[in-house]
Amino acid sequence: MTEHPNSMGSWLKTGVIALATSLTMNAASAAEGDIIHDGEYNFLRAQHGEKWDAQDVEIGDALAAIRDANGGKPPNILYVLIDDVSFGQMGSRKMNYVTGFETPNINQLADESLSLMRMYTEPSCTPTRTAMLTGRHPVRAGVEEVKVALVGEGLSAEEVTIAEILKEVGYNTSHVGKWHQGDIEQAYPHNQGFDWAAFPLHQQVQLSLMTREAMVANNMLGFHASGQSGDFAIDQRFKPYGLVTGVEAEAGGLAREVDMAPGEEWTQAKYEDMNQRYQDQAIEQLQKLAAQDEPFFLQYWPLYPLNFAYSDQARSRNGGFMADKMEVLDDWVGELMTALEETGKADNTLVILMADNGLMYHYEGTSGLNQLIYRGGKTQHLEGGVRTDAFVRWPAAIEAGSAAGDIIHVSDLFTTFARIAGATDHIPRDRVIDGVDQTALFLMGEGNSRRDYVYIYEGPVLRSIVKQEFKMHMPAPGQPGAAAPVFNVLRDPREQHAQVGYSLWSGASFQDMLKRHQKTIAKYPHLPLGKDAPYGGIENLRPESELARQVFDSWQ
Amino acid sequence: MTEHPNSMGSWLKTGVIALATSLTMNAASAAEGDIIHDGEYNFLRAQHGEKWDAQDVEIGDALAAIRDANGGKPPNILYVLIDDVSFGQMGSRKMNYVTGFETPNINQLADESLSLMRMYTEPSCTPTRTAMLTGRHPVRAGVEEVKVALVGEGLSAEEVTIAEILKEVGYNTSHVGKWHQGDIEQAYPHNQGFDWAAFPLHQQVQLSLMTREAMVANNMLGFHASGQSGDFAIDQRFKPYGLVTGVEAEAGGLAREVDMAPGEEWTQAKYEDMNQRYQDQAIEQLQKLAAQDEPFFLQYWPLYPLNFAYSDQARSRNGGFMADKMEVLDDWVGELMTALEETGKADNTLVILMADNGLMYHYEGTSGLNQLIYRGGKTQHLEGGVRTDAFVRWPAAIEAGSAAGDIIHVSDLFTTFARIAGATDHIPRDRVIDGVDQTALFLMGEGNSRRDYVYIYEGPVLRSIVKQEFKMHMPAPGQPGAAAPVFNVLRDPREQHAQVGYSLWSGASFQDMLKRHQKTIAKYPHLPLGKDAPYGGIENLRPESELARQVFDSWQ
């Protein structure tokens, strides 16, 4: 077992005077030029700042040495974000036996990586992606959950993405696959820092469930016109229609829809073609980017390759209609890693693979996926919604086969990528950055995280606060902190046995954490979500999409 | 993914005529001289007998070659059976991070072993141990669950244990630790094939929970006289008292109680001393047995080293009063494996480590242990009650770091140990042996199990039937098979989403399995449990134990 320094012990040893000094120093260092962090992080920095500053000198030297050995360049970054997969569903032979499907390529990646055993995401696709792109809790950018149909909303142009930051220091950047940051022009990846992007404008529910096939498979009842009688239906616009599917674009240019001709019907076969195309494009982009002199940042965010019709040719022992597709995803990861090796640049490429949130548990029992260890799934603040397998591979700098039980949050990737790329100076200083620099954790390993807390939102609502092994579910409105259920996630990973003792002793401490978070919000209020007419900047909008857009405008 | 031959395919290819021949052959081979198996096994043998017979020739050659290289001797066997630990709680770094306690020594053992990923036990301590010792479902020997107090019952002298069988071919045999096969003389290990034994006459609930300390720790309310007012109590014999604790004995001799002087009170400290003594004695026995010329069979069945008082000095990150003790058990396994290496005989020693059933879930939330992946625990037919981590290490013959998803049942160890020791001829032919010879699985690896089914009893009641990935919970009395809930344990490891479709198609097949099992029972009825006056054969019975025995006799 790794020794964890007893931070409360060090705190007490520091004494009141040293503490006061430290807090003053921190206040001073929060002046112009410093990143604005959440109050909780500042509270930790006041306890550990000196140690962290000393570590940062070492880390700076280490990064410089790696750059020097790499022609002066920082590493490439390949970020693979998989859709809706729960903790334990990839990367472990033992768990493969439990689930009955195999992930040999991801298991191998895990063996070559630092496994982050306590990676927290947001509970749903859009917010997790916003957190990673901006280093901010999505709620600070006005982002909650992007809905399935037209919304005229999305990631604001005012937000600064990691792609924009990496571009500042010379990275070439590409995005392939799911994006899900809104249907307005400013939110598109090629307008948010990516040189090139191929992505669907909406997401997999639209793309895999809103089909005639999914209705016939008993999973999207009544969606398709052919499955409705239409009797008594007055509103002909109740369901989404004419939605734009996959588009491609270069930075600053117009997007072009590539899947659909006017009047065509979206089908399962088209969805599968789209998934395969993104896989092929991810590899093409990897090869193209690796052939250039500049360092690269490639985001490959595959859609979950769902088919809601039950297969008559099971692939895995599990055979469930979602479970089998984990093996498809694993194949894709294997191809991608082989392609990376073939570029000859794998040693200096930081690869991160993880999922964006827990499984779509709604189809549990038939899909073949299940909640496994943690209770809950996508959309929920429970551990099953926000814990995911996460692996970080960087042969030049990260110990293969290592693991860390430290808490880390997906927003930390923003800050950490920036640091590793030498782009920290380009992180904006006028807004809160929740992401913490975790370079120490990556390079020095377990026990070196700079957070032991996470605030968990469902959309705009704070639902849980995690601190160390404890987790408080927020009490019902008007209820005191001592009435909040508090769980120990090591002893009770399914959050089913709230211990009255915990909330009695931890209630005040959790309330203090809440206040530190709220004070930060009061000082730096949330910024607004981007809003605009939907489907801007698409050069070949189909007539049905244009109609959908007009209908949407008509009631705004 | 390993290829699993489609057995139904082969069956169909064989054709009706070949099938009839095969069944006839099987009936013929069930004559005198053959082991009597359950009908379900015979049904499988009819489908695969030729293949298995051919494999057995190969296996015979392999075992002979190993014996030849080992001075003509079969391997030593070291069987470590841990109390009440659920699947996933030992042997996996990933799961160590989930639980917050570490099992590095067992993880290392797992790395050096064949991991049996689908080992089924009986749902409770006594029946699991009976199944292993006799190769029979405990119900066939009249064994249900041995209770905490005096019972005057236990494993019958008519049962033939694996120790007795191994002795027939020259093994030296020792038993150390938990036994839990009853409080009558014939049931004691030194009367059931062991040359020497040190064991408690009862079990851990008596030994760890029935203490003043456990009552003070809020876990055994009112048990101790000091915690009762006694008002309105007429019966002074309502609770167990004067129970015999730990004894030691040689084969055929009298047992001697070693823990207690007359009038002494059993305490937590005494329980801890007992646990440590068994650990020390296991290593002493290992050293002694390894120094002799004969092959040896050593059973070390540690008690779970419980302390129901919450520690004020947490050892693990979890820190729960049961969780911390897993680290103690892991230390003990490490010491034992080191001692084995030091004997110089590790290469030719078959080591099996597993647990006897799932956790004592009754203390979930505070104990630090939890159900993890599978629902349920000790006493329950749910997967959480009967699935356990199991590792088989034999450097001379078994591939290190391998794993098998095949179904295996604890009773198979009986038959397999006998085969590996060259003692199959000594398995009795006058009763049903449920244990299947799994030497092919051990030596040839995944896909070579000779069972794809398990019948799961709770005491005398058949509660579930497992076949492949399907599991039927027996329907309520009088309900038809199609009403039985059927689960897919790969898709739904917590058995929470019974699929109506499953029971409709599998109902008839499960009913056929039930009939094959019942026909075997009708032909070979269950044998009676051993019964006698309790506490026979103890040379230094304390007066309070003698009184307890007299009181017990008084109402028989």
Tab-separated table of C-alpha atoms in Angstrom, chain B residues 323-495:
chain	number	residue	atom	x	y	z
B	323	ALA	CA	-11.771	-5.143	5.647
B	324	ASP	CA	-8.546	-4.551	7.552
B	325	LYS	CA	-8.464	-8.255	8.407
B	326	MET	CA	-8.283	-9.211	4.735
B	327	GLU	CA	-4.838	-7.636	4.824
B	328	VAL	CA	-3.965	-9.828	7.794
B	329	LEU	CA	-5.100	-12.905	5.882
B	330	ASP	CA	-3.066	-11.770	2.923
B	331	ASP	CA	0.028	-11.460	5.111
B	332	TRP	CA	-0.548	-15.011	6.277
B	333	VAL	CA	-0.800	-16.284	2.722
B	334	GLY	CA	2.447	-14.491	1.933
B	335	GLU	CA	4.200	-16.162	4.867
B	336	LEU	CA	2.832	-19.531	3.861
B	337	MET	CA	3.956	-19.198	0.259
B	338	THR	CA	7.410	-18.088	1.378
B	339	ALA	CA	7.590	-21.112	3.669
B	340	LEU	CA	6.558	-23.334	0.774
B	341	GLU	CA	9.304	-21.924	-1.447
B	342	GLU	CA	11.789	-22.516	1.355
B	343	THR	CA	10.914	-26.216	1.473
B	344	GLY	CA	12.246	-26.519	-2.076
B	345	LYS	CA	9.107	-28.450	-3.016
B	346	ALA	CA	6.983	-25.668	-4.468
B	347	ASP	CA	7.374	-26.852	-8.050
B	348	ASN	CA	5.627	-30.106	-7.294
B	349	THR	CA	3.062	-28.743	-4.906
B	350	LEU	CA	-0.444	-28.061	-6.107
B	351	VAL	CA	-1.634	-25.006	-4.200
B	352	ILE	CA	-5.288	-24.057	-4.251
B	353	LEU	CA	-6.513	-20.923	-2.559
B	354	MET	CA	-10.159	-19.917	-2.519
B	355	ALA	CA	-12.946	-18.864	-0.175
B	356	ASP	CA	-15.785	-21.027	1.084
B	357	ASN	CA	-18.641	-18.659	0.258
B	358	GLY	CA	-19.507	-14.991	-0.054
B	359	LEU	CA	-19.145	-12.359	2.607
B	360	MET	CA	-21.140	-11.962	5.827
B	361	TYR	CA	-23.146	-9.168	4.244
B	362	HIS	CA	-25.118	-8.589	7.423
B	363	TYR	CA	-22.583	-5.993	8.576
B	364	GLU	CA	-22.287	-4.237	5.234
B	365	GLY	CA	-21.666	-0.517	5.491
B	366	THR	CA	-19.588	-0.685	8.655
B	367	SER	CA	-17.511	-3.841	8.200
B	368	GLY	CA	-15.783	-2.440	5.125
B	369	LEU	CA	-16.608	-5.528	3.067
B	370	ASN	CA	-19.385	-5.328	0.558
B	371	GLN	CA	-21.081	-7.339	-2.138
B	372	LEU	CA	-19.080	-5.779	-4.964
B	373	ILE	CA	-20.066	-7.382	-8.267
B	374	TYR	CA	-22.470	-10.154	-7.393
B	375	ARG	CA	-25.526	-9.705	-5.225
B	376	GLY	CA	-25.887	-11.721	-2.055
B	377	GLY	CA	-23.586	-13.376	0.440
B	378	LYS	CA	-23.159	-16.187	2.892
B	379	THR	CA	-26.275	-18.396	3.245
B	380	GLN	CA	-27.716	-17.315	-0.130
B	381	HIS	CA	-27.993	-19.133	-3.456
B	382	LEU	CA	-27.369	-15.870	-5.313
B	383	GLU	CA	-24.052	-15.598	-7.155
B	384	GLY	CA	-22.739	-13.413	-4.347
B	385	GLY	CA	-23.217	-16.327	-1.974
B	386	VAL	CA	-21.606	-19.044	-4.075
B	387	ARG	CA	-18.971	-17.398	-6.280
B	388	THR	CA	-15.461	-16.953	-5.011
B	389	ASP	CA	-11.994	-16.118	-6.228
B	390	ALA	CA	-10.026	-19.345	-6.749
B	391	PHE	CA	-6.414	-19.824	-7.808
B	392	VAL	CA	-4.581	-23.028	-8.685
B	393	ARG	CA	-0.786	-23.003	-8.706
B	394	TRP	CA	1.385	-25.907	-9.718
B	395	PRO	CA	4.540	-24.730	-11.451
B	396	ALA	CA	5.339	-28.172	-12.859
B	397	ALA	CA	2.023	-28.527	-14.643
B	398	ILE	CA	-0.197	-25.449	-14.682
B	399	GLU	CA	0.338	-22.345	-16.777
B	400	ALA	CA	1.098	-19.327	-14.623
B	401	GLY	CA	-1.049	-16.278	-15.275
B	402	SER	CA	-3.731	-18.212	-17.106
B	403	ALA	CA	-7.459	-18.033	-16.477
B	404	ALA	CA	-10.529	-20.093	-17.220
B	405	GLY	CA	-14.124	-18.978	-17.499
B	406	ASP	CA	-15.386	-22.551	-17.252
B	407	ILE	CA	-17.828	-23.553	-14.537
B	408	ILE	CA	-16.302	-25.598	-11.720
B	409	HIS	CA	-17.774	-26.641	-8.369
B	410	VAL	CA	-15.910	-27.073	-5.109
B	411	SER	CA	-16.841	-30.783	-5.041
B	412	ASP	CA	-14.742	-31.212	-8.199
B	413	LEU	CA	-11.609	-30.726	-6.119
B	414	PHE	CA	-12.286	-34.101	-4.470
B	415	THR	CA	-12.319	-35.971	-7.747
B	416	THR	CA	-9.501	-33.942	-9.263
B	417	PHE	CA	-7.167	-34.292	-6.283
B	418	ALA	CA	-7.823	-38.049	-6.323
B	419	ARG	CA	-6.988	-38.231	-10.028
B	420	ILE	CA	-3.829	-36.183	-9.735
B	421	ALA	CA	-2.690	-38.266	-6.762
B	422	GLY	CA	-3.371	-41.514	-8.650
B	423	ALA	CA	-6.073	-42.440	-6.168
B	424	THR	CA	-9.179	-42.488	-8.361
B	425	ASP	CA	-9.656	-46.208	-7.698
B	426	HIS	CA	-10.253	-45.422	-4.047
B	427	ILE	CA	-13.239	-43.178	-4.711
B	428	PRO	CA	-16.268	-45.096	-3.435
B	429	ARG	CA	-18.526	-46.694	-6.059
B	430	ASP	CA	-21.621	-47.135	-3.890
B	431	ARG	CA	-22.860	-43.570	-3.701
B	432	VAL	CA	-23.221	-40.521	-5.903
B	433	ILE	CA	-20.097	-38.452	-6.445
B	434	ASP	CA	-21.041	-34.988	-7.683
B	435	GLY	CA	-17.457	-33.927	-8.135
B	436	VAL	CA	-16.275	-34.091	-11.700
B	437	ASP	CA	-12.674	-34.788	-12.649
B	438	GLN	CA	-11.306	-31.398	-13.689
B	439	THR	CA	-7.724	-32.472	-14.349
B	440	ALA	CA	-8.220	-31.570	-18.012
B	441	LEU	CA	-9.188	-28.035	-17.003
B	442	PHE	CA	-6.175	-27.711	-14.714
B	443	LEU	CA	-3.650	-29.091	-17.178
B	444	MET	CA	-5.112	-28.140	-20.549
B	445	GLY	CA	-6.709	-24.869	-19.505
B	446	GLU	CA	-9.780	-22.887	-20.415
B	447	GLY	CA	-12.539	-24.660	-22.300
B	448	ASN	CA	-11.768	-28.067	-20.805
B	449	SER	CA	-14.190	-28.183	-17.885
B	450	ARG	CA	-16.418	-31.222	-17.713
B	451	ARG	CA	-19.418	-29.444	-16.320
B	452	ASP	CA	-21.490	-26.499	-17.508
B	453	TYR	CA	-24.001	-26.743	-14.678
B	454	VAL	CA	-24.366	-26.417	-10.933
B	455	TYR	CA	-27.242	-27.260	-8.607
B	456	ILE	CA	-27.342	-24.764	-5.768
B	457	TYR	CA	-28.847	-25.773	-2.456
B	458	GLU	CA	-29.504	-23.703	0.613
B	459	GLY	CA	-29.370	-26.418	3.269
B	460	PRO	CA	-31.714	-29.165	2.037
B	461	VAL	CA	-33.604	-26.954	-0.435
B	462	LEU	CA	-32.637	-26.737	-4.087
B	463	ARG	CA	-32.844	-23.004	-4.792
B	464	SER	CA	-31.204	-22.482	-8.174
B	465	ILE	CA	-29.964	-24.350	-11.185
B	466	VAL	CA	-27.111	-22.865	-13.201
B	467	LYS	CA	-26.523	-23.921	-16.787
B	468	GLN	CA	-23.914	-22.112	-18.830
B	469	GLU	CA	-24.654	-18.380	-18.498
B	470	PHE	CA	-28.248	-18.988	-17.451
B	471	LYS	CA	-29.529	-19.373	-13.929
B	472	MET	CA	-33.022	-20.383	-12.917
B	473	HIS	CA	-34.250	-19.497	-9.481
B	474	MET	CA	-36.562	-22.360	-8.584
B	475	PRO	CA	-40.196	-21.336	-8.969
B	476	ALA	CA	-42.380	-21.110	-5.896
B	477	PRO	CA	-44.010	-24.429	-4.931
B	478	GLY	CA	-46.777	-25.286	-7.354
B	479	GLN	CA	-45.704	-22.746	-9.940
B	480	PRO	CA	-44.845	-23.930	-13.440
B	481	GLY	CA	-41.320	-23.791	-14.839
B	482	ALA	CA	-42.259	-21.025	-17.241
B	483	ALA	CA	-42.987	-18.862	-14.193
B	484	ALA	CA	-39.476	-19.281	-12.811
B	485	PRO	CA	-37.244	-16.242	-13.011
B	486	VAL	CA	-34.286	-16.975	-15.286
B	487	PHE	CA	-31.249	-14.708	-15.384
B	488	ASN	CA	-28.231	-14.337	-17.618
B	489	VAL	CA	-25.375	-13.922	-15.163
B	490	LEU	CA	-23.064	-12.332	-17.727
B	491	ARG	CA	-25.563	-9.664	-18.659
B	492	ASP	CA	-27.006	-9.284	-15.209
B	493	PRO	CA	-24.563	-10.457	-12.535
B	494	ARG	CA	-26.799	-9.181	-9.756
B	495	GLU	CA	-29.750	-11.344	-10.832
